[in-house]
mmCIF file of C-alpha atoms in Angstrom:
data_model
loop_
_atom_site.group_PDB
_atom_site.id
_atom_site.type_symbol
_atom_site.label_atom_id
_atom_site.label_comp_id
_atom_site.label_asym_id
_atom_site.label_seq_id
_atom_site.Cartn_x
_atom_site.Cartn_y
_atom_site.Cartn_z
ATOM 1 C CA MET A 1 82.369 84.586 90.463
ATOM 2 C CA GLU A 2 86.093 85.276 90.207
ATOM 3 C CA LYS A 3 87.703 84.395 86.893
ATOM 4 C CA PRO A 4 91.450 83.921 86.396
ATOM 5 C CA LEU A 5 93.068 86.559 84.194
ATOM 6 C CA VAL A 6 95.878 84.286 83.034
ATOM 7 C CA ALA A 7 97.166 80.783 83.776
ATOM 8 C CA LEU A 8 100.949 80.700 84.209
ATOM 9 C CA ASP A 9 103.110 77.648 83.625
ATOM 10 C CA LYS A 10 104.676 75.813 86.525
ATOM 11 C CA GLY A 11 108.167 77.125 87.100
ATOM 12 C CA THR A 12 107.341 80.764 86.292
ATOM 13 C CA THR A 13 109.800 82.944 88.205
ATOM 14 C CA CYS A 14 109.056 86.515 87.064
ATOM 15 C CA SER A 15 106.596 88.566 85.047
ATOM 16 C CA SER A 16 106.225 92.069 83.638
ATOM 17 C CA TRP A 17 103.346 93.999 82.045
ATOM 18 C CA ASN A 18 104.069 96.184 79.041
ATOM 19 C CA TYR A 19 103.577 99.951 79.263
ATOM 20 C CA SER A 20 99.904 99.823 78.236
ATOM 21 C CA GLY A 21 99.126 96.922 80.572
ATOM 22 C CA GLN A 22 97.757 94.843 77.701
ATOM 23 C CA ARG A 23 100.562 92.298 77.271
ATOM 24 C CA LEU A 24 102.293 90.155 79.857
ATOM 25 C CA ALA A 25 105.759 88.641 79.556
ATOM 26 C CA THR A 26 106.898 85.895 81.919
ATOM 27 C CA GLY A 27 110.166 84.067 82.518
ATOM 28 C CA SER A 28 110.622 80.560 83.845
ATOM 29 C CA VAL A 29 113.214 78.511 85.673
ATOM 30 C CA ASP A 30 114.033 76.606 82.469
ATOM 31 C CA GLY A 31 114.948 79.799 80.581
ATOM 32 C CA THR A 32 111.704 80.158 78.594
ATOM 33 C CA LEU A 33 110.209 83.553 77.750
ATOM 34 C CA ALA A 34 106.422 83.487 77.301
ATOM 35 C CA VAL A 35 104.210 86.335 76.048
ATOM 36 C CA PHE A 36 100.486 86.544 76.792
ATOM 37 C CA ASP A 37 97.901 88.550 74.848
ATOM 38 C CA SER A 38 94.137 88.953 74.763
ATOM 39 C CA ARG A 39 92.674 87.100 71.783
ATOM 40 C CA ASP A 40 89.150 88.324 72.465
ATOM 41 C CA PRO A 41 88.647 92.126 72.682
ATOM 42 C CA CYS A 42 85.543 91.531 74.782
ATOM 43 C CA SER A 43 87.449 89.511 77.385
ATOM 44 C CA SER A 44 90.141 90.446 79.873
ATOM 45 C CA SER A 45 91.592 86.924 79.858
ATOM 46 C CA LEU A 46 95.042 86.417 78.357
ATOM 47 C CA SER A 47 96.408 83.490 76.377
ATOM 48 C CA CYS A 48 99.986 82.516 75.594
ATOM 49 C CA THR A 49 100.796 83.657 72.041
ATOM 50 C CA ALA A 50 104.559 83.033 71.911
ATOM 51 C CA LYS A 51 107.329 81.107 73.647
ATOM 52 C CA SER A 52 111.071 81.485 73.103
ATOM 53 C CA LYS A 53 114.033 79.729 74.677
ATOM 54 C CA VAL A 54 116.168 82.527 76.077
ATOM 55 C CA HIS A 55 118.756 80.333 77.796
ATOM 56 C CA GLU A 56 119.447 76.607 77.691
ATOM 57 C CA ALA A 57 121.106 76.323 81.090
ATOM 58 C CA ALA A 58 119.859 79.231 83.242
ATOM 59 C CA GLY A 59 116.521 80.515 84.449
ATOM 60 C CA ILE A 60 115.082 83.977 83.882
ATOM 61 C CA VAL A 61 114.871 86.137 87.011
ATOM 62 C CA LYS A 62 113.962 89.569 85.622
ATOM 63 C CA ILE A 63 112.035 90.930 82.630
ATOM 64 C CA ALA A 64 111.851 94.598 81.582
ATOM 65 C CA TRP A 65 109.879 95.945 78.612
ATOM 66 C CA VAL A 66 111.507 98.361 76.198
ATOM 67 C CA PRO A 67 109.519 101.652 75.917
ATOM 68 C CA PRO A 68 106.788 101.201 73.273
ATOM 69 C CA GLU A 69 108.115 103.816 70.841
ATOM 70 C CA TYR A 70 111.033 101.445 70.199
ATOM 71 C CA GLY A 71 108.848 98.465 69.347
ATOM 72 C CA ASP A 72 107.677 95.371 71.208
ATOM 73 C CA ALA A 73 110.791 94.112 72.957
ATOM 74 C CA VAL A 74 111.933 92.894 76.377
ATOM 75 C CA ALA A 75 115.169 92.500 78.277
ATOM 76 C CA CYS A 76 115.697 89.174 80.061
ATOM 77 C CA VAL A 77 118.101 88.741 82.983
ATOM 78 C CA CYS A 78 119.174 85.156 83.701
ATOM 79 C CA THR A 79 120.614 83.476 86.787
ATOM 80 C CA ASP A 80 124.087 83.275 85.239
ATOM 81 C CA GLY A 81 124.218 87.075 84.994
ATOM 82 C CA THR A 82 123.599 87.337 81.258
ATOM 83 C CA LEU A 83 121.301 89.948 79.741
ATOM 84 C CA SER A 84 119.580 89.528 76.381
ATOM 85 C CA LEU A 85 117.161 91.663 74.368
ATOM 86 C CA TRP A 86 114.319 89.985 72.469
ATOM 87 C CA GLU A 87 112.126 91.693 69.871
ATOM 88 C CA GLU A 88 108.847 90.733 68.206
ATOM 89 C CA VAL A 89 109.436 90.917 64.439
ATOM 90 C CA ALA A 90 107.925 89.724 61.169
ATOM 91 C CA GLU A 91 110.242 88.532 58.430
ATOM 92 C CA ASP A 92 109.392 87.665 54.801
ATOM 93 C CA ALA A 93 105.623 87.783 55.350
ATOM 94 C CA GLN A 94 105.927 85.210 58.138
ATOM 95 C CA PRO A 95 103.914 85.384 61.386
ATOM 96 C CA LEU A 96 105.294 87.496 64.202
ATOM 97 C CA GLU A 97 108.140 85.864 66.133
ATOM 98 C CA TRP A 98 110.248 86.796 69.137
ATOM 99 C CA LYS A 99 113.906 86.860 68.132
ATOM 100 C CA LEU A 100 117.186 87.687 69.843
ATOM 101 C CA CYS A 101 118.422 91.236 69.161
ATOM 102 C CA THR A 102 121.624 91.233 71.180
ATOM 103 C CA SER A 103 123.110 90.073 74.470
ATOM 104 C CA PHE A 104 125.370 91.570 77.125
ATOM 105 C CA ASN A 105 127.886 89.805 79.355
ATOM 106 C CA GLY A 106 128.654 91.335 82.730
ATOM 107 C CA GLY A 107 131.797 89.270 83.238
ATOM 108 C CA SER A 108 132.272 87.626 86.611
ATOM 109 C CA ALA A 109 129.642 89.807 88.332
ATOM 110 C CA GLN A 110 125.965 88.883 88.618
ATOM 111 C CA LEU A 111 123.513 91.217 86.914
ATOM 112 C CA LEU A 112 120.951 92.260 89.531
ATOM 113 C CA ASP A 113 118.620 94.710 87.801
ATOM 114 C CA THR A 114 118.121 96.546 84.521
ATOM 115 C CA GLN A 115 115.728 99.302 83.450
ATOM 116 C CA PHE A 116 115.125 101.487 80.395
ATOM 117 C CA GLY A 117 114.755 105.253 80.292
ATOM 118 C CA VAL A 118 113.847 107.722 77.553
ATOM 119 C CA SER A 119 115.169 111.264 77.195
ATOM 120 C CA ALA A 120 115.540 113.834 74.440
ATOM 121 C CA ALA A 121 118.822 112.137 73.559
ATOM 122 C CA GLY A 122 117.129 108.772 72.998
ATOM 123 C CA LEU A 123 116.843 105.396 74.717
ATOM 124 C CA LYS A 124 119.150 104.439 77.581
ATOM 125 C CA MET A 125 119.507 101.302 79.687
ATOM 126 C CA VAL A 126 121.043 101.126 83.145
ATOM 127 C CA THR A 127 122.314 97.877 84.682
ATOM 128 C CA ALA A 128 123.467 97.143 88.232
ATOM 129 C CA TYR A 129 125.818 94.315 89.213
ATOM 130 C CA SER A 130 126.679 92.267 92.286
ATOM 131 C CA ASP A 131 130.109 93.908 92.598
ATOM 132 C CA GLY A 132 128.513 97.345 92.993
ATOM 133 C CA ARG A 133 129.159 98.550 89.458
ATOM 134 C CA VAL A 134 126.604 100.481 87.450
ATOM 135 C CA LYS A 135 126.669 100.603 83.647
ATOM 136 C CA VAL A 136 124.663 102.918 81.401
ATOM 137 C CA TYR A 137 124.187 102.032 77.732
ATOM 138 C CA GLU A 138 122.670 104.171 74.984
ATOM 139 C CA LEU A 139 120.967 103.029 71.807
ATOM 140 C CA LEU A 140 122.847 104.274 68.738
ATOM 141 C CA ASP A 141 120.065 103.733 66.197
ATOM 142 C CA PRO A 142 116.377 103.969 67.235
ATOM 143 C CA LEU A 143 115.494 101.493 64.491
ATOM 144 C CA GLU A 144 118.063 98.873 65.510
ATOM 145 C CA LEU A 145 117.773 97.490 69.031
ATOM 146 C CA LYS A 146 120.996 95.535 68.542
ATOM 147 C CA ASN A 147 123.215 98.638 68.363
ATOM 148 C CA TRP A 148 124.129 99.712 71.896
ATOM 149 C CA GLN A 149 127.125 101.609 73.234
ATOM 150 C CA LEU A 150 128.473 101.739 76.786
ATOM 151 C CA GLN A 151 128.079 105.369 77.853
ATOM 152 C CA ALA A 152 129.303 105.252 81.461
ATOM 153 C CA GLU A 153 130.432 102.974 84.276
ATOM 154 C CA PHE A 154 130.568 104.007 87.936
ATOM 155 C CA GLN A 155 129.693 102.994 91.506
ATOM 156 C CA ASN A 156 126.668 104.065 93.523
ATOM 157 C CA VAL A 157 128.537 106.457 95.840
ATOM 158 C CA ILE A 158 127.601 110.064 96.554
ATOM 159 C CA ASP A 159 131.192 111.316 96.278
ATOM 160 C CA SER A 160 131.844 111.011 92.553
ATOM 161 C CA VAL A 161 135.640 110.940 92.977
ATOM 162 C CA SER A 162 135.712 108.106 95.490
ATOM 163 C CA THR A 163 135.383 104.383 94.951
ATOM 164 C CA VAL A 164 134.901 101.431 97.260
ATOM 165 C CA GLY A 165 136.698 98.120 97.326
ATOM 166 C CA PRO A 166 135.277 94.711 96.441
ATOM 167 C CA ALA A 167 131.615 94.484 97.346
ATOM 168 C CA MET A 168 129.009 91.748 97.526
ATOM 169 C CA CYS A 169 125.556 92.993 96.563
ATOM 170 C CA LEU A 170 122.577 90.687 96.999
ATOM 171 C CA SER A 171 120.096 92.837 95.099
ATOM 172 C CA ALA A 172 119.654 96.193 93.403
ATOM 173 C CA SER A 173 116.666 98.297 92.421
ATOM 174 C CA ILE A 174 116.535 100.930 89.668
ATOM 175 C CA SER A 175 113.742 103.347 88.726
ATOM 176 C CA TRP A 176 113.983 105.925 85.937
ATOM 177 C CA ASN A 177 112.427 109.360 86.161
ATOM 178 C CA PRO A 178 109.167 108.899 84.194
ATOM 179 C CA ARG A 179 109.062 112.550 83.108
ATOM 180 C CA ARG A 180 109.950 113.169 79.484
ATOM 181 C CA GLY A 181 110.637 116.404 77.670
ATOM 182 C CA GLU A 182 113.159 118.205 75.542
ATOM 183 C CA SER A 183 114.514 120.099 78.541
ATOM 184 C CA GLN A 184 114.448 117.095 80.866
ATOM 185 C CA GLU A 185 117.810 115.472 81.528
ATOM 186 C CA SER A 186 118.006 111.713 82.029
ATOM 187 C CA SER A 187 117.839 110.715 85.692
ATOM 188 C CA PHE A 188 117.210 107.619 87.772
ATOM 189 C CA VAL A 189 117.289 106.445 91.387
ATOM 190 C CA LEU A 190 119.304 103.389 92.433
ATOM 191 C CA GLY A 191 119.869 101.508 95.676
ATOM 192 C CA PHE A 192 121.726 98.324 96.627
ATOM 193 C CA SER A 193 121.398 95.694 99.318
ATOM 194 C CA SER A 194 125.042 94.884 100.023
ATOM 195 C CA ASN A 195 127.796 94.455 102.591
ATOM 196 C CA THR A 196 129.206 97.889 101.680
ATOM 197 C CA PRO A 197 127.348 100.770 103.394
ATOM 198 C CA GLN A 198 128.469 103.433 100.892
ATOM 199 C CA LEU A 199 126.724 101.615 98.042
ATOM 200 C CA ASN A 200 123.424 100.889 99.744
ATOM 201 C CA SER A 201 121.543 104.150 100.151
ATOM 202 C CA ALA A 202 119.349 105.283 97.273
ATOM 203 C CA LYS A 203 121.086 107.889 95.113
ATOM 204 C CA VAL A 204 119.526 110.001 92.374
ATOM 205 C CA TRP A 205 121.762 110.162 89.295
ATOM 206 C CA GLU A 206 121.364 112.809 86.588
ATOM 207 C CA PHE A 207 123.175 113.157 83.288
ATOM 208 C CA ASP A 208 125.227 116.344 83.030
ATOM 209 C CA GLN A 209 124.926 117.219 79.356
ATOM 210 C CA ALA A 210 127.584 119.941 79.493
ATOM 211 C CA HIS A 211 130.291 117.599 80.799
ATOM 212 C CA GLN A 212 128.851 114.345 79.395
ATOM 213 C CA ARG A 213 128.862 112.496 82.706
ATOM 214 C CA TRP A 214 126.500 111.115 85.337
ATOM 215 C CA LEU A 215 126.419 112.923 88.685
ATOM 216 C CA PRO A 216 124.775 112.023 92.021
ATOM 217 C CA VAL A 217 122.402 114.891 92.797
ATOM 218 C CA ALA A 218 120.680 113.526 95.922
ATOM 219 C CA GLU A 219 121.016 110.807 98.556
ATOM 220 C CA LEU A 220 117.589 109.768 99.818
ATOM 221 C CA ALA A 221 118.512 108.780 103.366
ATOM 222 C CA SER A 222 118.210 110.419 106.769
ATOM 223 C CA PRO A 223 121.366 111.048 108.835
ATOM 224 C CA GLY A 224 122.442 107.742 110.348
ATOM 225 C CA ASP A 225 120.342 105.746 107.880
ATOM 226 C CA ASN A 226 122.534 106.151 104.808
ATOM 227 C CA ASP A 227 123.980 102.657 105.218
ATOM 228 C CA ASN A 228 120.587 100.916 105.280
ATOM 229 C CA GLN A 229 120.211 98.199 102.668
ATOM 230 C CA VAL A 230 117.696 99.180 99.991
ATOM 231 C CA TYR A 231 115.262 96.527 98.755
ATOM 232 C CA ALA A 232 113.196 98.515 96.244
ATOM 233 C CA VAL A 233 112.841 102.007 94.768
ATOM 234 C CA ALA A 234 110.021 103.570 92.717
ATOM 235 C CA TRP A 235 109.918 107.009 91.038
ATOM 236 C CA ALA A 236 106.364 108.352 90.735
ATOM 237 C CA PRO A 237 104.944 109.882 87.541
ATOM 238 C CA ASN A 238 104.613 113.659 87.823
ATOM 239 C CA ILE A 239 101.456 115.254 86.445
ATOM 240 C CA GLY A 240 102.211 118.816 87.486
ATOM 241 C CA ARG A 241 103.667 118.779 90.999
ATOM 242 C CA PRO A 242 106.463 121.287 91.740
ATOM 243 C CA TYR A 243 108.526 118.379 93.124
ATOM 244 C CA GLU A 244 109.196 114.705 92.426
ATOM 245 C CA VAL A 245 107.972 111.832 94.625
ATOM 246 C CA ILE A 246 110.140 108.747 95.197
ATOM 247 C CA ALA A 247 109.452 105.701 97.392
ATOM 248 C CA ILE A 248 112.348 103.828 99.054
ATOM 249 C CA ALA A 249 111.969 100.462 100.831
ATOM 250 C CA THR A 250 114.454 99.399 103.538
ATOM 251 C CA HIS A 251 114.190 97.199 106.629
ATOM 252 C CA LYS A 252 112.774 100.247 108.454
ATOM 253 C CA GLY A 253 109.766 100.440 106.157
ATOM 254 C CA ILE A 254 108.785 102.406 103.070
ATOM 255 C CA SER A 255 109.824 106.051 103.079
ATOM 256 C CA ILE A 256 108.231 108.654 100.799
ATOM 257 C CA TRP A 257 110.506 111.469 99.646
ATOM 258 C CA HIS A 258 109.895 114.809 97.972
ATOM 259 C CA LEU A 259 112.693 115.818 95.623
ATOM 260 C CA GLY A 260 113.144 119.404 94.409
ATOM 261 C CA LEU A 261 113.293 120.211 90.710
ATOM 262 C CA ASN A 262 115.932 122.948 90.779
ATOM 263 C CA PRO A 263 119.532 122.211 91.869
ATOM 264 C CA ASP A 264 121.408 124.439 94.311
ATOM 265 C CA SER A 265 124.823 126.006 93.664
ATOM 266 C CA ASP A 266 126.509 122.636 94.317
ATOM 267 C CA GLY A 267 124.294 120.873 91.797
ATOM 268 C CA ARG A 268 122.358 119.007 94.493
ATOM 269 C CA LEU A 269 118.571 118.751 94.689
ATOM 270 C CA SER A 270 116.631 119.525 97.859
ATOM 271 C CA MET A 271 114.885 116.565 99.474
ATOM 272 C CA GLU A 272 112.505 115.853 102.326
ATOM 273 C CA LYS A 273 111.219 112.625 103.843
ATOM 274 C CA ILE A 274 107.519 113.237 104.351
ATOM 275 C CA ALA A 275 106.225 109.802 105.424
ATOM 276 C CA VAL A 276 107.217 106.306 106.561
ATOM 277 C CA LEU A 277 104.761 103.534 105.689
ATOM 278 C CA SER A 278 104.696 100.384 107.800
ATOM 279 C CA GLY A 279 102.461 97.358 107.518
ATOM 280 C CA HIS A 280 104.370 94.670 105.659
ATOM 281 C CA LYS A 281 105.776 91.850 107.761
ATOM 282 C CA GLY A 282 109.297 91.489 106.379
ATOM 283 C CA GLU A 283 111.065 92.859 103.329
ATOM 284 C CA VAL A 284 109.296 94.797 100.577
ATOM 285 C CA TRP A 285 110.397 93.367 97.232
ATOM 286 C CA GLN A 286 108.578 95.491 94.671
ATOM 287 C CA MET A 287 106.779 98.829 94.418
ATOM 288 C CA GLU A 288 104.759 100.335 91.561
ATOM 289 C CA TRP A 289 103.007 103.694 91.178
ATOM 290 C CA ASP A 290 99.786 104.177 89.251
ATOM 291 C CA MET A 291 99.825 106.396 86.153
ATOM 292 C CA SER A 292 98.883 109.493 88.163
ATOM 293 C CA GLY A 293 101.619 109.009 90.770
ATOM 294 C CA MET A 294 98.986 109.164 93.519
ATOM 295 C CA THR A 295 98.717 105.498 94.562
ATOM 296 C CA LEU A 296 101.609 103.208 95.475
ATOM 297 C CA ALA A 297 101.282 99.412 95.321
ATOM 298 C CA THR A 298 103.766 97.345 97.344
ATOM 299 C CA THR A 299 104.411 93.647 97.871
ATOM 300 C CA GLY A 300 106.947 91.629 99.824
ATOM 301 C CA ASN A 301 107.829 88.318 101.409
ATOM 302 C CA ASP A 302 104.675 88.351 103.557
ATOM 303 C CA GLY A 303 102.728 87.647 100.355
ATOM 304 C CA SER A 304 100.417 90.644 100.704
ATOM 305 C CA VAL A 305 99.800 93.498 98.278
ATOM 306 C CA ARG A 306 99.115 96.882 99.860
ATOM 307 C CA LEU A 307 97.858 100.102 98.291
ATOM 308 C CA TRP A 308 98.935 103.433 99.803
ATOM 309 C CA GLN A 309 97.542 106.895 99.146
ATOM 310 C CA SER A 310 98.027 110.427 100.377
ATOM 311 C CA SER A 311 95.081 112.476 101.629
ATOM 312 C CA LEU A 312 94.500 116.049 100.455
ATOM 313 C CA ASN A 313 96.372 117.343 103.500
ATOM 314 C CA GLY A 314 99.401 115.165 102.746
ATOM 315 C CA VAL A 315 98.842 112.375 105.270
ATOM 316 C CA TRP A 316 99.678 108.929 103.875
ATOM 317 C CA HIS A 317 97.494 105.950 104.764
ATOM 318 C CA GLU A 318 96.904 102.355 103.733
ATOM 319 C CA GLU A 319 93.988 102.322 101.299
ATOM 320 C CA ALA A 320 93.631 98.546 100.793
ATOM 321 C CA THR A 321 95.294 95.222 101.588
ATOM 322 C CA PHE A 322 95.152 91.984 99.622
ATOM 323 C CA GLU A 323 96.260 88.950 101.624
ATOM 324 C CA PRO A 324 97.249 85.558 100.138
ATOM 325 C CA THR A 325 94.425 83.017 100.232
ATOM 326 C CA SER A 326 96.623 80.069 101.142
#
């Protein structure tokens, strides 16, 4: 007999598992952050252990966990475009509580997505806005999640010296390179769904340590498709492949790309589209890789969850489909 894993409150708008998959954070339309944990080590069921009011007048639309080496903390994006960081702390021998670390204001633009990335230089956070701007922040003190500094601000265009005029972006999707190492530079992939073609296509951005700037090193789009609106991106974990694997979702389906590890003389990385996955009816909203980077889970506005895998000879296929029951 099927048993529910967790019972969510009415009005829940978003959720996010922590890095170990043992805690769940949810956001609601009334601005409440809820955290669920397992009280019984012998059971997989989760119970709500904490609730915090993140915003009095706006709902939460996005939650992202901070990497675990920086503590138990989440970033909450609200409908009014504000971003706040909340951390689980214990003060003066009191029980653990979720408290506000700091907040960010994007001005007149709507914050669309935010994600954290870890490199040898420390913790970074990238944010994407409805006017097409991208901001990268870095944490100044690994022990103080309230101390952030704006490192860079740019637009998602492949020509680093060009800019585009006013844009209206409906959504954005960011995915950091999961690989970590002393020699590994920070990098992430970003795509927009907007009315400005130059912003839309998924670009891979890498931090140039020598010149202290972010550079676009690849544009994951076929000729003629570089103005397609991007709905979701997902960078796969790499457990030893001589290339990276990135999934990009547009209205034409889900494309799987191989990205080279070594830049050419122009600083660009080689890339190859090796598969296009079709099966969802409508837009794909979210994609997640498993820890091995071998299985891709996707979901969209058709309500289904689909699992995709590659065979030993490199042919991608749909491994399983989970359809909504009602």
